[in-house]
PDB file of C-alpha atoms and ligand atoms in Angstrom:
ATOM      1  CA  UNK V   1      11.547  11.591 -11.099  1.00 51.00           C
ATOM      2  CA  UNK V   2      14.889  10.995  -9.517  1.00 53.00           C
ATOM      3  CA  UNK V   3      17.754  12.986 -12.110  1.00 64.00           C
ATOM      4  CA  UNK V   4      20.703  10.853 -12.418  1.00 78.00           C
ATOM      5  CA  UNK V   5      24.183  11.697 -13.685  1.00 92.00           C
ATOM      6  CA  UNK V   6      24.000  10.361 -17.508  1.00 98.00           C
ATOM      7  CA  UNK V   7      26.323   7.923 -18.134  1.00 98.00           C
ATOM      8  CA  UNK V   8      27.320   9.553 -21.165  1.00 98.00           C
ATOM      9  CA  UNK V   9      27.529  13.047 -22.070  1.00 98.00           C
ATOM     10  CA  UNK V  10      28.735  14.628 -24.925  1.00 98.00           C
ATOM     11  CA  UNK V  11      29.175  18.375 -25.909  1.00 98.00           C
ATOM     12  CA  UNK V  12      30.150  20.355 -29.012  1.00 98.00           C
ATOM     13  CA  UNK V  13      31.925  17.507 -30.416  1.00 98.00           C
ATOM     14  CA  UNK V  14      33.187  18.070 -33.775  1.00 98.00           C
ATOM     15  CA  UNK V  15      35.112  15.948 -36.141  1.00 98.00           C
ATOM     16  CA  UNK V  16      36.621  16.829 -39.353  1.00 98.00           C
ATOM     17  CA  UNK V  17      38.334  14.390 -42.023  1.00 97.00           C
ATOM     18  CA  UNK V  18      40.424  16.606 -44.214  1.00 96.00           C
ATOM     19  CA  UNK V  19      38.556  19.709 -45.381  1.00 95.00           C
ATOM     20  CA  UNK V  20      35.251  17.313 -44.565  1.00 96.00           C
ATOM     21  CA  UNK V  21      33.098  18.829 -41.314  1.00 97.00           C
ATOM     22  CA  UNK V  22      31.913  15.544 -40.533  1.00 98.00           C
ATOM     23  CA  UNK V  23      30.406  15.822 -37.028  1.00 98.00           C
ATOM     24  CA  UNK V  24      29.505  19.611 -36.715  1.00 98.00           C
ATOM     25  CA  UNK V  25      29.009  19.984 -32.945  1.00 98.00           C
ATOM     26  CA  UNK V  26      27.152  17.323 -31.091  1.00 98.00           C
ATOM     27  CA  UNK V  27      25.526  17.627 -27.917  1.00 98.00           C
ATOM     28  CA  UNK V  28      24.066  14.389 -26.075  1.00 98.00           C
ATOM     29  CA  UNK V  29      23.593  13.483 -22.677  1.00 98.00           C
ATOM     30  CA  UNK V  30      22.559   8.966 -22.278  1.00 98.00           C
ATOM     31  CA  UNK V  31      21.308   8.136 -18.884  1.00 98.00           C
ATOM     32  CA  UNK V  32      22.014   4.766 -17.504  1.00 98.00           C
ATOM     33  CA  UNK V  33      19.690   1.935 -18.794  1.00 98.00           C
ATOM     34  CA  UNK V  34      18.751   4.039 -21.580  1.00 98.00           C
ATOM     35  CA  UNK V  35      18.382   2.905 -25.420  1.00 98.00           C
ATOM     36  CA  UNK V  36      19.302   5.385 -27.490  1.00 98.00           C
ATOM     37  CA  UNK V  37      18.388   4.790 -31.247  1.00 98.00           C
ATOM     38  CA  UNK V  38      20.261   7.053 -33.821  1.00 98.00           C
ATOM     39  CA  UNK V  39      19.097   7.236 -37.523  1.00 98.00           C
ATOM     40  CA  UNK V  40      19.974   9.130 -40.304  1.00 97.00           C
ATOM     41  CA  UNK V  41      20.265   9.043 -43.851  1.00 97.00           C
ATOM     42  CA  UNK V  42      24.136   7.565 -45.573  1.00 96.00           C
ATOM     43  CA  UNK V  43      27.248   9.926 -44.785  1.00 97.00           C
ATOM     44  CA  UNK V  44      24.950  11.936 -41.913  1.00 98.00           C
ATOM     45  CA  UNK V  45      27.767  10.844 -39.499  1.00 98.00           C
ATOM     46  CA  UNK V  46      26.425   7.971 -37.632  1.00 98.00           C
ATOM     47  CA  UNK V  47      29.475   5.701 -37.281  1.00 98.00           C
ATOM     48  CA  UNK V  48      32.075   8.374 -36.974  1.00 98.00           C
ATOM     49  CA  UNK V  49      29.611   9.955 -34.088  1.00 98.00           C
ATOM     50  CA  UNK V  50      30.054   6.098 -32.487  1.00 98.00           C
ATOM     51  CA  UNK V  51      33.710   5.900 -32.913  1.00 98.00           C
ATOM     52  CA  UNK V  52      34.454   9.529 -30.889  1.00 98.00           C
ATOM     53  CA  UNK V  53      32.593   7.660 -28.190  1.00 97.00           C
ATOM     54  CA  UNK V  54      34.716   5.156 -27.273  1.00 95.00           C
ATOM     55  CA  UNK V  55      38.023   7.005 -29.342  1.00 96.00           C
ATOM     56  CA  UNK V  56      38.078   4.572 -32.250  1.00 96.00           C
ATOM     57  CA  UNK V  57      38.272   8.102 -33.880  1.00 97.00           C
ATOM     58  CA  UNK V  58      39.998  11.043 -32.317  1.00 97.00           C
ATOM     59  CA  UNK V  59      37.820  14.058 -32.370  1.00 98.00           C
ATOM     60  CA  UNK V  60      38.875  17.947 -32.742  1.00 98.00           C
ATOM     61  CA  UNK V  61      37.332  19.506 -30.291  1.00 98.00           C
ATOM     62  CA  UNK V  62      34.418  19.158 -27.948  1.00 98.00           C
ATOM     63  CA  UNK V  63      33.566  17.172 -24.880  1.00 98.00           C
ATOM     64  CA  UNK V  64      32.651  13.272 -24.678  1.00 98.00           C
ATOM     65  CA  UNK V  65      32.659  11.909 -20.827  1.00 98.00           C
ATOM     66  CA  UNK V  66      31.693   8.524 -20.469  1.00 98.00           C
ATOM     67  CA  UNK V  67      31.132   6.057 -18.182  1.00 97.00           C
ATOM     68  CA  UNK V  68      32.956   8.472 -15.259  1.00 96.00           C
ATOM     69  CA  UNK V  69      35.543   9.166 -17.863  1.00 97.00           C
ATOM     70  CA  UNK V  70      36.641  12.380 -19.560  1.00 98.00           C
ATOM     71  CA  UNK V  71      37.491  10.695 -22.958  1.00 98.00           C
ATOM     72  CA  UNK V  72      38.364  13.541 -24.877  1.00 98.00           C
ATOM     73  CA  UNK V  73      38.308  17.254 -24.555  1.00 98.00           C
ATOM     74  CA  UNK V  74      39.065  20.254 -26.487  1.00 97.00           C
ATOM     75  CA  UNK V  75      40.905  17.843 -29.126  1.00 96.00           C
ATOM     76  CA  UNK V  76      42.843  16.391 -25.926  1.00 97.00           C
ATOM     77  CA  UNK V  77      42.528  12.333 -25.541  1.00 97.00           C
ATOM     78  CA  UNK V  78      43.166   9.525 -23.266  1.00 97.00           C
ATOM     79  CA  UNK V  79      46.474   8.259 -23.314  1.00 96.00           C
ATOM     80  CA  UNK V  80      46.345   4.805 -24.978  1.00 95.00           C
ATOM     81  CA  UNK V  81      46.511   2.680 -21.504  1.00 95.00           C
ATOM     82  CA  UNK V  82      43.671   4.673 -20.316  1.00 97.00           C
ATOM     83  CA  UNK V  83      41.884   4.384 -23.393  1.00 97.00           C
ATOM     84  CA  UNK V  84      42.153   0.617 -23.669  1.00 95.00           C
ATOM     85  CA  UNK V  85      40.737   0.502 -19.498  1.00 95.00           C
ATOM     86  CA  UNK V  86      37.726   2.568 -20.753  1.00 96.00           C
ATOM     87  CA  UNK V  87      37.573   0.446 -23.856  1.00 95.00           C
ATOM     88  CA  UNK V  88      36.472  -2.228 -21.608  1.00 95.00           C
ATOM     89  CA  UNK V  89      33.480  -0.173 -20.102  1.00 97.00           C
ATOM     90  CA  UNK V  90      32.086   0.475 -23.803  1.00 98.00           C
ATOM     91  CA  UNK V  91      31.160  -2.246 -25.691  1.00 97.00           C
ATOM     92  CA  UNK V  92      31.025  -2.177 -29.550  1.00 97.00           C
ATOM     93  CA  UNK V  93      29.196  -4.612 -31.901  1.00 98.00           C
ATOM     94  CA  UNK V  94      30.096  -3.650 -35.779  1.00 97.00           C
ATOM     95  CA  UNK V  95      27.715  -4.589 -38.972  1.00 96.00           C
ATOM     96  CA  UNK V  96      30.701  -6.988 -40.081  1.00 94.00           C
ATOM     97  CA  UNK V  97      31.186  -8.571 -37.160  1.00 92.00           C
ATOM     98  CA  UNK V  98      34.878  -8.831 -36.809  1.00 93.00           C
ATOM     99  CA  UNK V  99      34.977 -11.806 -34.937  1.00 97.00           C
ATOM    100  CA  UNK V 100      38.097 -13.785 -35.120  1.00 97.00           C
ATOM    101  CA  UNK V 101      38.186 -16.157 -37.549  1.00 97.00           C
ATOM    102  CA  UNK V 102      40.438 -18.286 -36.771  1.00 98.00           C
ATOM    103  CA  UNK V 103      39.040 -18.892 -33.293  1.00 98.00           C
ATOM    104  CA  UNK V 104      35.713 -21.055 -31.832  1.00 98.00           C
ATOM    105  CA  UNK V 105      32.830 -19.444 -30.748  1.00 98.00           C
ATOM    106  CA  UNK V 106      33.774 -19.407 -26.965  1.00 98.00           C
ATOM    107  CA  UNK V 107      36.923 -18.865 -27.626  1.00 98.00           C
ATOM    108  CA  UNK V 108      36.311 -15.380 -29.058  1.00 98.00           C
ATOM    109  CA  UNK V 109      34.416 -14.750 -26.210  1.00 98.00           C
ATOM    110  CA  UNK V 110      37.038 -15.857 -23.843  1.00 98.00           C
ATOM    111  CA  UNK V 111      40.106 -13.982 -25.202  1.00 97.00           C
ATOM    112  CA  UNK V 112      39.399 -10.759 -24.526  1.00 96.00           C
ATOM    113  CA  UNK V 113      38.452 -11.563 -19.954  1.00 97.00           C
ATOM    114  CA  UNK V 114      41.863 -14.118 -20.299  1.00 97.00           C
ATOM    115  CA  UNK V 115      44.578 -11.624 -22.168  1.00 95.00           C
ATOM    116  CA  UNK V 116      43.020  -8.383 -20.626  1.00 93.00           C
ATOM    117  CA  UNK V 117      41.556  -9.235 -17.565  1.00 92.00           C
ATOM    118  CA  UNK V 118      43.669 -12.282 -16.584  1.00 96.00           C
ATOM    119  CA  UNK V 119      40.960 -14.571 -15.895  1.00 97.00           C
ATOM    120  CA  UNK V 120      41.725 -18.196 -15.525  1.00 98.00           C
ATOM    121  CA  UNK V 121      40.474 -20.554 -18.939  1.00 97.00           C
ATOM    122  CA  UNK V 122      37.785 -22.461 -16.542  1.00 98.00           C
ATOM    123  CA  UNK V 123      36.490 -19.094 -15.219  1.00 98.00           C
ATOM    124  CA  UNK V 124      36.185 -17.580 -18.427  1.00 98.00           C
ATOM    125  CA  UNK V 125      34.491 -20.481 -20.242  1.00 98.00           C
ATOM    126  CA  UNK V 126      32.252 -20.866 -17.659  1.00 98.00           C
ATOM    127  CA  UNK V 127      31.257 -16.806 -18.089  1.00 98.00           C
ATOM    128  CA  UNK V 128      30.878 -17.508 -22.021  1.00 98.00           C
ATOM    129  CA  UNK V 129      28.312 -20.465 -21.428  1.00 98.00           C
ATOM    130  CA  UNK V 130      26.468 -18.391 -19.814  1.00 98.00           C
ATOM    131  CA  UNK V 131      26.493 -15.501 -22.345  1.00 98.00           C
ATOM    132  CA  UNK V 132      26.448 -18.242 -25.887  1.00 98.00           C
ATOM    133  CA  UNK V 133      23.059 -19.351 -23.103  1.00 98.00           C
ATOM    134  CA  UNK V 134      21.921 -15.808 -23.025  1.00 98.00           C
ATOM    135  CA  UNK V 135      22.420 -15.209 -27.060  1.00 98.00           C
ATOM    136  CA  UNK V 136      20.454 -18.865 -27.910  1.00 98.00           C
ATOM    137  CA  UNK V 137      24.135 -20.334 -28.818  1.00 98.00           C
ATOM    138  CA  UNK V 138      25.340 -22.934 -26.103  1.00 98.00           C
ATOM    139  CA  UNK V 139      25.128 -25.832 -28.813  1.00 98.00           C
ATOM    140  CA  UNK V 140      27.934 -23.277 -30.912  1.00 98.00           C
ATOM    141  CA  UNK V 141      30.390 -23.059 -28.309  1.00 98.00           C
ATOM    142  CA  UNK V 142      33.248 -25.329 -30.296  1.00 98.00           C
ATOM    143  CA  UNK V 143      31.978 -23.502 -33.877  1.00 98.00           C
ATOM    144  CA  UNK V 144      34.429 -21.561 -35.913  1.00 98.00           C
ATOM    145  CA  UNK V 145      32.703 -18.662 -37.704  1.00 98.00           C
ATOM    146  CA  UNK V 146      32.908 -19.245 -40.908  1.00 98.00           C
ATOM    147  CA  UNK V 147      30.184 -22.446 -40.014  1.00 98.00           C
ATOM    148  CA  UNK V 148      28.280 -19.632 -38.571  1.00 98.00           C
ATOM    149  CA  UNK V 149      25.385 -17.864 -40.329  1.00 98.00           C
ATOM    150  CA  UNK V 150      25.598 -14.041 -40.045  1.00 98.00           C
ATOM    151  CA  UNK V 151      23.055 -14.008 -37.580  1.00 98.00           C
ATOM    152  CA  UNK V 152      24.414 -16.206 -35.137  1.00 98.00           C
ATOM    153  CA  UNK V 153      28.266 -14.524 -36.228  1.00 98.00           C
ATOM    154  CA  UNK V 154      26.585 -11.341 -34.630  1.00 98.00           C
ATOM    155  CA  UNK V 155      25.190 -13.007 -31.321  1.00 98.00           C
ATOM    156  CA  UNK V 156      28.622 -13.991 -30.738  1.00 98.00           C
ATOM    157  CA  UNK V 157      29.930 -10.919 -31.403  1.00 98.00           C
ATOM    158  CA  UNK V 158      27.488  -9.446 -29.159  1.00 98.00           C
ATOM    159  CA  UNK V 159      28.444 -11.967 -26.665  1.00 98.00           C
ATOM    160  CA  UNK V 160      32.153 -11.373 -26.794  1.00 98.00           C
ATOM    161  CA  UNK V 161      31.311  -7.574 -26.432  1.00 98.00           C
ATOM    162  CA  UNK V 162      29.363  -8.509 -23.045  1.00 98.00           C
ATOM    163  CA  UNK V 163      32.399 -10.887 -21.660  1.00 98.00           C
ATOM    164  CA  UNK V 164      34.122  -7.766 -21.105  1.00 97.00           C
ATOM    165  CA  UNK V 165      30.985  -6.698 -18.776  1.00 97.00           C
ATOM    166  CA  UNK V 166      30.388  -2.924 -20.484  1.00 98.00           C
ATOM    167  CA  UNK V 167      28.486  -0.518 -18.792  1.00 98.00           C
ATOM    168  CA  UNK V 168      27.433   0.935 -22.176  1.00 98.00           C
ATOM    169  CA  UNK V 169      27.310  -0.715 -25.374  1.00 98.00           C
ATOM    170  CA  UNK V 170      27.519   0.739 -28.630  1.00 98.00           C
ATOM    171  CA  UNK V 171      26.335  -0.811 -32.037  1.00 98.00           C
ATOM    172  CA  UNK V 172      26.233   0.457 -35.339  1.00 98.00           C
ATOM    173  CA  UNK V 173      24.031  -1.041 -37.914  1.00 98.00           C
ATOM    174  CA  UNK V 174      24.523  -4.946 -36.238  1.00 98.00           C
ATOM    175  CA  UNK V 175      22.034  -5.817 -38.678  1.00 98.00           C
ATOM    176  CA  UNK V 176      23.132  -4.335 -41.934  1.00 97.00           C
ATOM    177  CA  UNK V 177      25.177  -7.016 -43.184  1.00 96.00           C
ATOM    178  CA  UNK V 178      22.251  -9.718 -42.560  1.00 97.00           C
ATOM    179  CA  UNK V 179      19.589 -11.749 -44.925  1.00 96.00           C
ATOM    180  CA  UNK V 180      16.180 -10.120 -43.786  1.00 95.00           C
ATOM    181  CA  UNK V 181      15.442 -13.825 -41.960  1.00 97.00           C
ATOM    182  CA  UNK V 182      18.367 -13.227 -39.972  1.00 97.00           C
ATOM    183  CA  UNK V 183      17.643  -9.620 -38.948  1.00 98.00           C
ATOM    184  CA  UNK V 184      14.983 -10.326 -35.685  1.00 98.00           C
ATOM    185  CA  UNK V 185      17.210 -13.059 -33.968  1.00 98.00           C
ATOM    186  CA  UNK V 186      19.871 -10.438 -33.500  1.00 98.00           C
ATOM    187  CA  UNK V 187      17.754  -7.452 -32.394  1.00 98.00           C
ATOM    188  CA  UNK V 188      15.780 -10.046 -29.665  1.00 98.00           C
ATOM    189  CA  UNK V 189      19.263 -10.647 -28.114  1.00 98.00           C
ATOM    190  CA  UNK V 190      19.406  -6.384 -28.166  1.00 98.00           C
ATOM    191  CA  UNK V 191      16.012  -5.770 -26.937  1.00 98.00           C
ATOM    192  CA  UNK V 192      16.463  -8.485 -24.034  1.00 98.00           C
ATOM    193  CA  UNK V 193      20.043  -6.478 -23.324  1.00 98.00           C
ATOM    194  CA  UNK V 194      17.704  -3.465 -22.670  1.00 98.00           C
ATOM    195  CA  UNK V 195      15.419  -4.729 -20.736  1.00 98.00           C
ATOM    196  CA  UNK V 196      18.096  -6.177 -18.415  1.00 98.00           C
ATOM    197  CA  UNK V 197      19.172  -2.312 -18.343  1.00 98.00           C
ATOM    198  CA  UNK V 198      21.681  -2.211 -20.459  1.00 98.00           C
ATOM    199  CA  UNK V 199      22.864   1.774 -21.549  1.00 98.00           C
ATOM    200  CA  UNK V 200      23.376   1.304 -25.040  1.00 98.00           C
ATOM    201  CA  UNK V 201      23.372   3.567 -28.489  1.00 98.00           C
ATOM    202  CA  UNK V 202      22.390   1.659 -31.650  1.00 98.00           C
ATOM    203  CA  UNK V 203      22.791   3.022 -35.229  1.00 98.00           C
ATOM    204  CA  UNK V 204      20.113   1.336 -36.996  1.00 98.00           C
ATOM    205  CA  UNK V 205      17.583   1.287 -39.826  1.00 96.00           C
ATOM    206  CA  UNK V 206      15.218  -1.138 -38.021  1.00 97.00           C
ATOM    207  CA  UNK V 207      12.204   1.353 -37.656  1.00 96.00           C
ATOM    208  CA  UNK V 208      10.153  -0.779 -35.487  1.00 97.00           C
ATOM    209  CA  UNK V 209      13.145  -1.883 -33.040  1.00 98.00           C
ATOM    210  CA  UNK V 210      13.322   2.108 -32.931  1.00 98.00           C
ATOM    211  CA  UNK V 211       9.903   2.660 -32.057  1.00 97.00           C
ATOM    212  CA  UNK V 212       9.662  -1.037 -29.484  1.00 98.00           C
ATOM    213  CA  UNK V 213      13.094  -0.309 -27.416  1.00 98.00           C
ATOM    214  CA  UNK V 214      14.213   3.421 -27.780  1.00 98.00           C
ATOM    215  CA  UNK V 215      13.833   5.941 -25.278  1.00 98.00           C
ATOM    216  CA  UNK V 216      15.176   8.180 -26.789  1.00 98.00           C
ATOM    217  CA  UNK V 217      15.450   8.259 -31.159  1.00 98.00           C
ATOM    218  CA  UNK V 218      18.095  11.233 -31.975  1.00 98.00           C
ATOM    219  CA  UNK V 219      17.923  11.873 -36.033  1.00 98.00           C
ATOM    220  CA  UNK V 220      21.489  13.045 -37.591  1.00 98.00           C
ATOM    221  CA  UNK V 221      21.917  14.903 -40.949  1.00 97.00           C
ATOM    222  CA  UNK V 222      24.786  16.518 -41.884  1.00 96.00           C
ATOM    223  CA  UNK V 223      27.001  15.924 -39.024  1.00 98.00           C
ATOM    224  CA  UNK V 224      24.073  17.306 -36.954  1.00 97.00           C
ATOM    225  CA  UNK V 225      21.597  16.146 -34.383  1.00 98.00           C
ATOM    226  CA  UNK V 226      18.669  17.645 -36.426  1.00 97.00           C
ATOM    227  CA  UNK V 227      15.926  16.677 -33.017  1.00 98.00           C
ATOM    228  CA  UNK V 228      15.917  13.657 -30.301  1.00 98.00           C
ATOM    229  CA  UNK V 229      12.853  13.014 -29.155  1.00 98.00           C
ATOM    230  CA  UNK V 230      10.799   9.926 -27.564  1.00 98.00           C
ATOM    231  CA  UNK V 231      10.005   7.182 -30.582  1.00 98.00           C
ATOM    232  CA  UNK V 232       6.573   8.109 -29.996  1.00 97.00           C
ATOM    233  CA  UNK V 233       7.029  11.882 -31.352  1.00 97.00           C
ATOM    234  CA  UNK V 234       9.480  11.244 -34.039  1.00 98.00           C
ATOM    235  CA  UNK V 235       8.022   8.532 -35.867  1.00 97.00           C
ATOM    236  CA  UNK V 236       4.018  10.635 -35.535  1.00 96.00           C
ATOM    237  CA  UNK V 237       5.260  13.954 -35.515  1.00 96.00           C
ATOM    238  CA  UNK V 238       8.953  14.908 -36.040  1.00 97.00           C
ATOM    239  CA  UNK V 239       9.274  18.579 -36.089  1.00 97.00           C
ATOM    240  CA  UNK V 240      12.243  18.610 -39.034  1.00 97.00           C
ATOM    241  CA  UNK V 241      11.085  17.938 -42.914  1.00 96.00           C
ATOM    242  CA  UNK V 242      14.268  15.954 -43.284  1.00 97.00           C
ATOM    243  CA  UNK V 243      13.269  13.538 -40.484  1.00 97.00           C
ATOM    244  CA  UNK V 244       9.689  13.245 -42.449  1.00 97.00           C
ATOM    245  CA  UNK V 245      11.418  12.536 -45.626  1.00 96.00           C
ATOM    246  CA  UNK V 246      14.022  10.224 -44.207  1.00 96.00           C
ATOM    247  CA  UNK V 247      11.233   7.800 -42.617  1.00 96.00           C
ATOM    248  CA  UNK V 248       9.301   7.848 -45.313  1.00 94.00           C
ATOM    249  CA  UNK V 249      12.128   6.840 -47.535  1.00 94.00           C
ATOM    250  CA  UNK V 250      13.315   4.254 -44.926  1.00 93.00           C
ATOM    251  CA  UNK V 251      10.009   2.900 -44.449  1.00 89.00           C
ATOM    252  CA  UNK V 252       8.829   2.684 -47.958  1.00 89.00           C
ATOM    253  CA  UNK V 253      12.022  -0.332 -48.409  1.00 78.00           C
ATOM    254  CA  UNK V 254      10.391  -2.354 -45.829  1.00 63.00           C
TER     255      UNK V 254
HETATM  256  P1  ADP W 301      27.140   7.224 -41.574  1.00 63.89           P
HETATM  257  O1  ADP W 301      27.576   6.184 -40.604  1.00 63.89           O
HETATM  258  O2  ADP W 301      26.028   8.086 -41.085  1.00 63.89           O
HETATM  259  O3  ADP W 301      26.815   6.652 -42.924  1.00 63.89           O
HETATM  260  P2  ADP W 301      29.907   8.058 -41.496  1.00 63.89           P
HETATM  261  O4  ADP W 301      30.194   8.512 -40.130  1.00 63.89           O
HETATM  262  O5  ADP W 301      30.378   6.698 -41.880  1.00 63.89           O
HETATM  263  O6  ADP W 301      28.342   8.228 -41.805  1.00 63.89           O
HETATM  264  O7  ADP W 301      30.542   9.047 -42.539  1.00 63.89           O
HETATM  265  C1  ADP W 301      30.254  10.429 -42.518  1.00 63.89           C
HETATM  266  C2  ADP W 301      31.105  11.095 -43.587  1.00 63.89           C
HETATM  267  O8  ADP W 301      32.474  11.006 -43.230  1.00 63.89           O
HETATM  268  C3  ADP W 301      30.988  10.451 -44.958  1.00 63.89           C
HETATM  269  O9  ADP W 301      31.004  11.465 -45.920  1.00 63.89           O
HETATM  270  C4  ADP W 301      32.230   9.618 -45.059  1.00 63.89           C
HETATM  271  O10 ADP W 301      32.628   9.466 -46.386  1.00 63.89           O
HETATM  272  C5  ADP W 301      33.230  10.399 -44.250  1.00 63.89           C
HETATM  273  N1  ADP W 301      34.230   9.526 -43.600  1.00 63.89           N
HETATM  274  C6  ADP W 301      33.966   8.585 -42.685  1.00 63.89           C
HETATM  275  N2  ADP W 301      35.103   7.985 -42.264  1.00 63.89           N
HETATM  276  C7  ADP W 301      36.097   8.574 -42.967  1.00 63.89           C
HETATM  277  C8  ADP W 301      37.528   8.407 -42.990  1.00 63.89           C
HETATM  278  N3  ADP W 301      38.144   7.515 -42.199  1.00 63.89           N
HETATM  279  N4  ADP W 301      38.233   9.197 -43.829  1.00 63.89           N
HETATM  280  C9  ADP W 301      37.616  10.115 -44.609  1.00 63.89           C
HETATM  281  N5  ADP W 301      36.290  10.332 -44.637  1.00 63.89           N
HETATM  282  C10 ADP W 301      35.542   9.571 -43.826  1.00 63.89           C
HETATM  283 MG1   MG W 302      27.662   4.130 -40.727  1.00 63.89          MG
END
């Protein structure tokens, strides 16, 4: 097999809030075109883990390169214009959303490639057709979210993260927030992502997108990795109790 550089790699990265060890040394390496699924039980981590990797949260200490970037190290962090470039490299879709709500569809797609990128209105809307064609949304373009249901609030979101073109994309729990008949429109959108090749790490509950898409399923507890392993060996035979008693809890709500 050829080894390739990952595309993200992250060592010893701790995180603290207060006297709260929240993220108690993390070591993970994400090659490109990989789907990384983490899971965990409430307060293991899992967002704050997401937010060191593209510095929505300063860490203490440890190492997180990404995307050809050293983004922090040894508590030391981009410098805010830096971090904003690499912000555009690392795509981040949220359980709430956070689209704008005071803007269309498109033009929460377009805002971001116009302000930060200087592309002309024509070019961008024509990039954000083709990305509301890609999520199922063309006939939303002129929507304003709050006509939106969650699920298609989320494909735009997803969309607008895209119009930046990411070379990884982050999500945490995008389908949290979302009546269960909402839940599989968003993850399709995901799973096609991935099989286009997209590097991406996605918090999530949703077992069998886990099992279907992941290369790689890392299990957190504690502000720990407790084991990563293919879907295929955590969900049949995970070598950590915890990971045996977190499925079955997860699994016994579905
Ligand atoms: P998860 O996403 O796995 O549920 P989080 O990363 O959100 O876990 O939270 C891990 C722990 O860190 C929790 O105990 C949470 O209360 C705490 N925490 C998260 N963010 C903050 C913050 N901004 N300030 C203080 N404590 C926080
Ligand atoms: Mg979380």
């Amino acid at each position: 097999m050829k080894t390739q550089e990952p595309i993200v790699s992250i060592r010893g990265l701790r995180k603290s809030f207060g006297e709260h060890l929240v993220l108690q040394g993390i070591d993970l390496d994400v090659q490109p075109s990989q789907v990384v699924v983490i899971i965990g039980p409430s307060g293991s981590g899992k967002s704050t883990f997401l937010r060191c990797c593209n510095g929505l949260e300063p860490a203490d200490s440890g190492r997180v390169e990404i995307c050809g970037r050293v983004l922090t190290d040894a508590g030391h962090m981009l410098g805010d214009l830096a971090l904003n470039r690499l912000r555009e490299d690392v795509g981040m879709v949220f359980q709430s959303f956070n689209l704008f709500p005071h803007l269309s569809a498109i033009d929460n797609i377009t805002i971001g490639p116009r302000k930060v990128r200087g592309m002309s209105r024509q070019q961008a809307n024509a990039e954000a057709m083709d990305l509301l064609d890609k999520v199922g949304l063309r006939q939303k373009a002129h929507a304003m979210p709050g006509s939106l249901s969650g699920g298609q609030k989320q494909r735009v979101a997803i969309a607008r993260a895209l119009a930046m073109q990411p070379q990884v994309m982050l999500f945490d729990e995008p389908t949290s927030a979302l009546d269960p008949e909402l839940v599989g429109e968003v993850l399709q959108v995901m799973k096609l992502l991935a099989t286009e090749g997209m590097t991406m790490m996605v918090v999530t509950h949703e077992m069998d997108f886990a099992r279907e898409v992941g290369d790689v399923v890392v299990v957190m507890d504690g502000g720990v990795v407790i084991e990563a392993g293919p879907p295929s060996t955590i969900f049949t035979n995970p070598a950590q109790s915890r990971t045996r008693d977190f499925l079955r809890a997860v699994l016994s709500r579905n």
